[in-house]
Short mmCIF file of C-alpha atoms and ligand atoms in Angstrom, two decimals:
data_model
loop_
_atom_site.label_atom_id
_atom_site.label_comp_id
_atom_site.label_asym_id
_atom_site.label_seq_id
_atom_site.Cartn_x
_atom_site.Cartn_y
_atom_site.Cartn_z
CA MET A 4 91.45 -4.91 -204.89
CA THR A 5 90.94 -2.89 -207.75
CA ASP A 6 92.09 0.78 -207.45
CA ILE A 7 89.47 3.20 -208.59
CA PRO A 8 91.10 5.86 -211.08
CA GLU A 9 91.20 9.31 -209.47
CA GLU A 10 89.98 10.93 -212.69
CA LEU A 11 86.87 8.79 -212.78
CA ALA A 12 86.05 9.74 -209.24
CA ALA A 13 86.59 13.47 -210.12
CA THR A 14 84.38 13.32 -213.24
CA GLN A 15 81.63 11.46 -211.29
CA ALA A 16 81.76 14.07 -208.48
CA ARG A 17 81.76 16.73 -211.02
CA TYR A 18 78.92 15.63 -213.34
CA ASN A 19 76.79 13.63 -210.85
CA GLY A 20 77.54 15.14 -207.52
CA GLU A 21 76.22 13.30 -204.53
CA ALA A 22 75.00 10.39 -206.61
CA GLY A 23 78.43 10.14 -208.44
CA ARG A 24 80.34 10.16 -205.14
CA ALA A 25 78.05 7.35 -203.76
CA PHE A 26 78.77 5.45 -206.94
CA ILE A 27 82.51 5.55 -206.65
CA ALA A 28 82.29 4.72 -202.90
CA ALA A 29 80.13 1.58 -203.67
CA LEU A 30 82.54 0.46 -206.57
CA PRO A 31 85.09 -1.77 -204.69
CA ALA A 32 82.29 -3.64 -203.20
CA LEU A 33 80.32 -3.98 -206.19
CA ILE A 34 83.51 -5.34 -208.14
CA THR A 35 84.14 -7.90 -205.56
CA THR A 36 80.47 -9.03 -205.72
CA PHE A 37 80.58 -9.58 -209.36
CA LEU A 38 83.82 -11.16 -209.66
CA ASP A 39 82.65 -13.82 -207.25
CA ARG A 40 78.98 -14.00 -208.76
CA TRP A 41 80.16 -14.54 -212.29
CA ASN A 42 83.42 -16.53 -211.60
CA LEU A 43 85.78 -13.82 -212.91
CA ARG A 44 89.37 -12.89 -212.22
CA PRO A 45 90.87 -9.56 -212.98
CA ASP A 46 93.15 -9.52 -216.03
CA GLY A 47 94.81 -6.06 -216.33
CA PRO A 48 94.46 -2.51 -215.23
CA PRO A 49 91.02 -0.94 -215.49
CA ARG A 50 89.87 1.28 -218.21
CA TYR A 51 87.25 4.15 -217.91
CA GLY A 52 85.64 6.93 -219.80
CA VAL A 53 83.54 9.79 -218.38
CA CYS A 54 80.81 7.35 -217.17
CA ALA A 55 82.12 3.83 -216.66
CA LEU A 56 84.67 1.72 -215.14
CA VAL A 57 85.72 -1.37 -217.27
CA LEU A 58 87.74 -4.10 -215.78
CA PRO A 59 89.31 -6.72 -218.08
CA VAL A 60 88.48 -10.08 -216.62
CA VAL A 61 88.79 -13.80 -217.57
CA ARG A 62 85.66 -15.94 -216.98
CA GLY A 63 86.06 -19.51 -215.93
CA HIS A 64 89.31 -20.98 -217.63
CA ASP A 65 89.78 -19.01 -220.62
CA THR A 66 86.91 -16.59 -221.56
CA ARG A 67 88.36 -13.09 -221.98
CA ALA A 68 85.58 -10.45 -221.10
CA ALA A 69 85.14 -7.01 -219.66
CA LEU A 70 83.27 -6.01 -216.56
CA LYS A 71 81.38 -2.83 -216.94
CA LEU A 72 80.01 -0.78 -214.07
CA GLN A 73 78.29 2.64 -214.43
CA LEU A 74 75.97 4.83 -212.56
CA GLN A 75 72.38 4.12 -213.60
CA ASP A 76 70.47 6.96 -215.09
CA PRO A 77 67.93 7.43 -218.01
CA GLU A 78 70.93 7.35 -220.57
CA THR A 79 72.76 4.30 -219.45
CA THR A 80 70.01 1.92 -218.22
CA ASP A 81 69.03 0.88 -221.72
CA GLU A 82 72.50 0.01 -222.78
CA PRO A 83 71.93 -3.84 -222.21
CA LEU A 84 68.63 -3.70 -223.93
CA ALA A 85 70.43 -2.43 -227.13
CA LEU A 86 73.31 -4.72 -226.98
CA ARG A 87 70.87 -7.67 -226.60
CA ALA A 88 68.80 -6.54 -229.61
CA TRP A 89 71.99 -6.20 -231.82
CA ALA A 90 73.18 -9.61 -230.70
CA GLY A 91 76.85 -8.86 -231.78
CA ASP A 92 76.09 -7.57 -235.18
CA GLY A 93 78.05 -4.25 -235.38
CA ALA A 94 78.41 -4.07 -231.51
CA VAL A 95 80.09 -5.85 -228.51
CA ARG A 96 78.19 -8.80 -227.41
CA LEU A 97 76.53 -8.74 -223.86
CA LEU A 98 77.42 -11.94 -222.02
CA ASP A 99 75.58 -11.30 -218.74
CA HIS A 100 73.78 -8.50 -216.95
CA ASP A 101 72.62 -7.62 -213.58
CA PRO A 102 69.36 -5.47 -213.73
CA ALA A 103 69.48 -4.45 -210.14
CA THR A 104 72.91 -2.59 -210.43
CA GLY A 105 73.26 -2.29 -214.22
CA THR A 106 76.47 -4.28 -214.05
CA MET A 107 77.43 -5.90 -217.42
CA LEU A 108 79.78 -8.50 -218.57
CA LEU A 109 80.85 -7.81 -222.20
CA GLU A 110 82.80 -9.64 -224.73
CA ARG A 111 86.42 -8.36 -224.45
CA LEU A 112 87.64 -6.19 -227.40
CA ASP A 113 90.96 -4.53 -227.97
CA ALA A 114 90.84 -1.50 -225.78
CA ALA A 115 94.41 -0.57 -227.12
CA ARG A 116 93.17 -0.16 -230.62
CA PRO A 117 90.25 2.38 -230.64
CA LEU A 118 89.13 3.86 -233.99
CA SER A 119 90.43 7.15 -232.69
CA SER A 120 93.88 5.86 -233.48
CA HIS A 121 93.12 5.41 -237.10
CA PRO A 122 95.43 7.73 -239.00
CA ASP A 123 92.93 8.73 -241.72
CA THR A 124 89.89 10.51 -240.00
CA ARG A 125 87.88 10.46 -243.26
CA GLU A 126 88.23 6.60 -243.47
CA ALA A 127 87.46 6.45 -239.80
CA ALA A 128 84.05 8.36 -240.45
CA ARG A 129 83.40 5.65 -243.34
CA ILE A 130 83.88 2.86 -240.79
CA VAL A 131 81.65 4.59 -238.38
CA ALA A 132 78.98 4.97 -241.06
CA GLY A 133 79.47 1.32 -242.05
CA LEU A 134 78.66 0.15 -238.49
CA LEU A 135 75.62 2.54 -238.23
CA VAL A 136 74.24 0.97 -241.35
CA ARG A 137 74.36 -2.31 -239.39
CA LEU A 138 73.20 -1.14 -236.08
CA THR A 139 70.32 1.03 -237.42
CA ALA A 140 68.98 -2.00 -239.35
CA THR A 141 67.42 -3.15 -236.17
CA ARG A 142 64.18 -1.74 -235.14
CA ALA A 143 64.24 -0.23 -231.66
CA PRO A 144 62.80 -2.56 -228.95
CA ARG A 145 59.66 -1.23 -227.19
CA GLY A 146 60.17 1.17 -224.21
CA LEU A 147 63.17 3.10 -225.35
CA ARG A 148 63.68 6.82 -225.15
CA ASP A 149 62.29 8.19 -228.39
CA LEU A 150 63.66 10.94 -230.66
CA GLY A 151 60.14 12.39 -231.25
CA ASP A 152 59.88 13.14 -227.38
CA ILE A 153 63.49 14.25 -227.25
CA THR A 154 62.84 16.68 -230.18
CA ARG A 155 59.67 18.21 -228.73
CA ALA A 156 61.45 18.85 -225.41
CA LEU A 157 64.32 20.44 -227.27
CA LEU A 158 62.09 22.83 -229.35
CA ASP A 159 60.02 23.63 -225.99
CA ARG A 160 63.16 24.69 -224.46
CA THR A 161 64.94 26.52 -227.26
CA PRO A 162 63.33 29.92 -227.00
CA LYS A 163 64.21 30.44 -223.48
CA ALA A 164 67.80 29.34 -224.13
CA LEU A 165 68.20 31.46 -227.23
CA ALA A 166 67.06 34.60 -225.38
CA ARG A 167 70.35 34.15 -223.18
CA VAL A 168 72.51 34.03 -226.30
CA PRO A 169 73.97 37.50 -226.54
CA TYR A 170 75.54 37.43 -230.03
CA GLU A 171 72.92 37.99 -232.87
CA PRO A 172 74.55 35.81 -235.41
CA VAL A 173 74.75 32.94 -233.17
CA ARG A 174 71.09 33.48 -232.14
CA ARG A 175 70.21 33.47 -235.94
CA LEU A 176 72.08 30.24 -236.69
CA LEU A 177 70.38 28.51 -233.71
CA THR A 178 67.14 29.71 -234.80
CA ASP A 179 67.76 28.28 -238.25
CA CYS A 180 68.82 24.95 -236.51
CA ALA A 181 65.35 25.05 -234.75
CA SER A 182 63.48 25.59 -238.07
CA ALA A 183 65.46 22.78 -239.68
CA THR A 184 64.54 20.54 -236.59
CA ALA A 185 60.84 21.53 -236.81
CA GLU A 186 60.69 20.46 -240.49
CA VAL A 187 61.86 16.86 -239.73
CA ALA A 188 60.36 16.56 -236.25
CA ALA A 189 57.14 15.04 -237.43
CA ASP A 190 58.82 11.90 -238.70
CA PRO A 191 61.36 10.91 -236.00
CA GLY A 192 61.92 7.29 -237.08
CA ASP A 193 61.90 3.95 -235.37
CA ARG A 194 65.42 2.52 -235.69
CA LEU A 195 67.67 1.37 -232.86
CA LEU A 196 70.19 4.34 -232.52
CA HIS A 197 73.37 4.39 -230.74
CA TRP A 198 73.51 8.21 -230.05
CA ASP A 199 77.12 8.42 -229.12
CA LEU A 200 79.23 6.68 -231.81
CA HIS A 201 82.37 8.71 -231.70
CA TYR A 202 85.84 7.13 -232.57
CA ASP A 203 86.56 6.21 -228.95
CA ASN A 204 83.45 4.13 -228.69
CA VAL A 205 84.46 1.88 -231.64
CA LEU A 206 87.22 -0.86 -230.67
CA ALA A 207 89.08 -3.46 -232.84
CA SER A 208 88.64 -6.93 -232.20
CA GLU A 209 89.49 -10.42 -233.46
CA ARG A 210 85.81 -11.20 -234.32
CA ALA A 211 85.17 -8.32 -236.53
CA PRO A 212 87.57 -5.54 -237.62
CA TRP A 213 85.46 -2.87 -235.63
CA LEU A 214 82.76 -3.03 -233.03
CA ALA A 215 80.65 -0.43 -231.40
CA ILE A 216 80.70 -0.11 -227.60
CA ASP A 217 79.00 2.22 -225.17
CA PRO A 218 75.45 2.96 -226.74
CA LYS A 219 73.05 5.48 -225.19
CA PRO A 220 70.22 3.91 -227.19
CA LEU A 221 67.07 5.64 -228.44
CA ALA A 222 64.43 5.03 -230.99
CA GLY A 223 64.93 7.28 -234.01
CA ASP A 224 66.11 8.24 -237.57
CA PRO A 225 69.57 7.07 -238.50
CA ALA A 226 70.27 10.57 -239.79
CA PHE A 227 70.57 11.78 -236.18
CA GLU A 228 73.67 9.63 -235.68
CA LEU A 229 76.23 11.81 -237.50
CA LEU A 230 77.32 14.63 -234.99
CA PRO A 231 79.69 12.56 -232.86
CA ALA A 232 81.87 11.59 -235.84
CA LEU A 233 82.07 15.28 -236.97
CA LEU A 234 82.70 16.77 -233.39
CA ASN A 235 85.19 14.10 -232.24
CA ARG A 236 88.64 14.50 -233.81
CA PHE A 237 87.12 17.87 -235.11
CA ASP A 238 88.73 19.35 -238.16
CA VAL A 239 86.97 22.32 -239.84
CA ASP A 240 88.03 21.34 -243.28
CA GLU A 241 86.80 17.84 -242.84
CA ILE A 242 83.13 18.67 -241.77
CA LEU A 243 81.53 18.38 -245.15
CA PRO A 244 83.88 15.74 -246.57
CA ARG A 245 83.01 13.45 -243.54
CA PHE A 246 79.34 14.48 -243.81
CA ASP A 247 79.36 13.42 -247.43
CA THR A 248 81.21 10.27 -246.81
CA MET A 249 78.81 9.34 -244.03
CA THR A 250 75.55 10.23 -245.90
CA GLY A 251 76.85 8.38 -249.02
CA GLU A 252 77.73 5.15 -247.14
CA MET A 253 74.47 5.30 -245.23
CA SER A 254 72.25 6.15 -248.22
CA LEU A 255 70.88 9.11 -246.30
CA ASP A 256 68.92 11.99 -247.73
CA ARG A 257 71.42 14.85 -247.33
CA ALA A 258 68.95 17.54 -246.41
CA ARG A 259 67.17 15.29 -243.75
CA ALA A 260 70.66 14.48 -242.44
CA ALA A 261 71.80 18.10 -242.39
CA ALA A 262 68.57 18.93 -240.42
CA TRP A 263 69.07 16.18 -237.92
CA THR A 264 72.71 16.99 -237.36
CA MET A 265 71.52 20.78 -236.91
CA ALA A 266 69.04 19.35 -234.25
CA ARG A 267 72.02 17.89 -232.32
CA ALA A 268 74.04 21.07 -232.61
CA LEU A 269 71.10 22.95 -231.40
CA GLN A 270 70.73 20.47 -228.50
CA ASN A 271 74.33 20.71 -227.39
CA ALA A 272 74.05 24.46 -227.55
CA VAL A 273 70.84 24.50 -225.50
CA TRP A 274 72.50 22.36 -222.79
CA ALA A 275 75.48 24.50 -222.75
CA THR A 276 73.43 27.88 -222.36
CA GLU A 277 71.27 26.14 -219.70
CA GLU A 278 74.39 25.73 -217.89
CA GLY A 279 75.42 29.26 -218.33
CA LEU A 280 78.23 28.36 -220.78
CA PRO A 281 78.73 29.73 -224.29
CA PRO A 282 77.81 27.17 -227.16
CA ALA A 283 81.12 25.29 -228.24
CA PRO A 284 82.50 27.04 -231.29
CA GLU A 285 83.14 23.61 -233.06
CA ASN A 286 79.48 22.81 -232.59
CA LEU A 287 78.35 26.06 -234.20
CA GLU A 288 80.70 25.80 -237.13
CA ILE A 289 79.20 22.26 -237.86
CA ALA A 290 75.74 23.90 -237.86
CA ARG A 291 76.93 26.82 -239.92
CA ARG A 292 78.49 24.47 -242.79
CA LEU A 293 75.37 22.34 -242.68
CA ARG A 294 72.96 25.18 -243.01
CA SER A 295 74.81 26.22 -246.14
CA THR A 296 74.21 22.71 -247.63
CA LEU A 297 70.49 23.08 -246.99
CA HIS A 298 70.31 25.87 -249.61
CA SER A 299 72.90 24.74 -252.06
N1 ADP B 329 84.17 -4.66 -224.34
C1 ADP B 329 85.31 -3.98 -223.94
N2 ADP B 329 86.51 -4.71 -224.15
C2 ADP B 329 87.67 -3.94 -223.77
N3 ADP B 329 87.74 -2.68 -223.29
C3 ADP B 329 86.54 -2.07 -223.18
C4 ADP B 329 85.20 -2.79 -223.47
N4 ADP B 329 84.37 -1.82 -223.28
C5 ADP B 329 84.87 -0.66 -222.78
N5 ADP B 329 86.22 -0.69 -222.83
C6 ADP B 329 87.25 0.32 -222.41
O1 ADP B 329 86.62 0.91 -221.33
C7 ADP B 329 86.48 2.45 -221.71
C8 ADP B 329 85.15 3.04 -221.21
O2 ADP B 329 84.17 2.35 -221.60
P1 ADP B 329 82.79 2.84 -222.38
O3 ADP B 329 81.79 1.72 -222.45
O4 ADP B 329 83.12 3.63 -223.56
O5 ADP B 329 82.24 3.83 -221.10
P2 ADP B 329 82.17 5.52 -221.16
O6 ADP B 329 80.82 5.82 -221.09
O7 ADP B 329 82.88 5.78 -219.73
O8 ADP B 329 82.96 6.09 -222.10
C9 ADP B 329 86.47 2.33 -223.24
O9 ADP B 329 87.02 3.54 -223.79
C10 ADP B 329 87.61 1.24 -223.54
O10 ADP B 329 88.88 1.58 -223.31
MG1 MG B 330 82.81 5.60 -224.09
#
């Protein structure tokens, strides 16, 4: 039987409360069910992130695959829809899926070689941008969450959240983020976005040098995709070089990309504030540097 990692149980309880505990409690039986139903045998220790348990498996005689189990919520339920739409181009292939539980069988990639282990972070940002070009070439399938709706909700929640930010320069910075967001909000785009393409959500493989995993898909503008690669492996001196590398590689309008990235920085700050936490300094620094590019 597969041991459920303690750390995954702890993060599930912390972020998802009772639902998270119930998900963890049900995991062993769920794993047994799918090993049996899809003719799989375990092939190594499980991996996990904040959300999911991923078990390396072999299907039938020799197909190496990965069984992914995660709690179903509005962010995770559309993952198979996106993977199917990409059909392996820039992303991991979906081999099978159970809509009732959200359990997925994925093509096996090399979990020991995430892009986060690449020694050159600027080159890693360029690789992320190259993947984003391919992923966002696909139009979003119908029924996905939509950046227009997300942006409207964000701008509605902003004034109340800002009123709780005590420090004036931070309030002003976030107000500028909201203005930049409002300027691009009317044209939110229709591409299939990944939402969370940071360096641990890119794995090496034999089929392609690098492939994306773990999308939290939505329909929108590719310029909304840059923040994870600036925030993950954060380096203050690399904010603008990485931003320029990515906008260049993706042929994005710099001002629009700055505005959509500020929208995400604002979103993170609003989420933090609503939880009674101060906005993360890295996040604010990214917003600050991008604000300066809007007027240069
Ligand atoms: N297709 C795959 N092949 C091999 N390992 C995988 C695969 N998908 C995920 N993993 C491993 O499982 C971890 C968690 O999976 P991920 O889909 O990123 O979920 P989370 O939302 O928890 O981050 C990854 O960081 C990676 O180590
Ligand atoms: Mg992940």
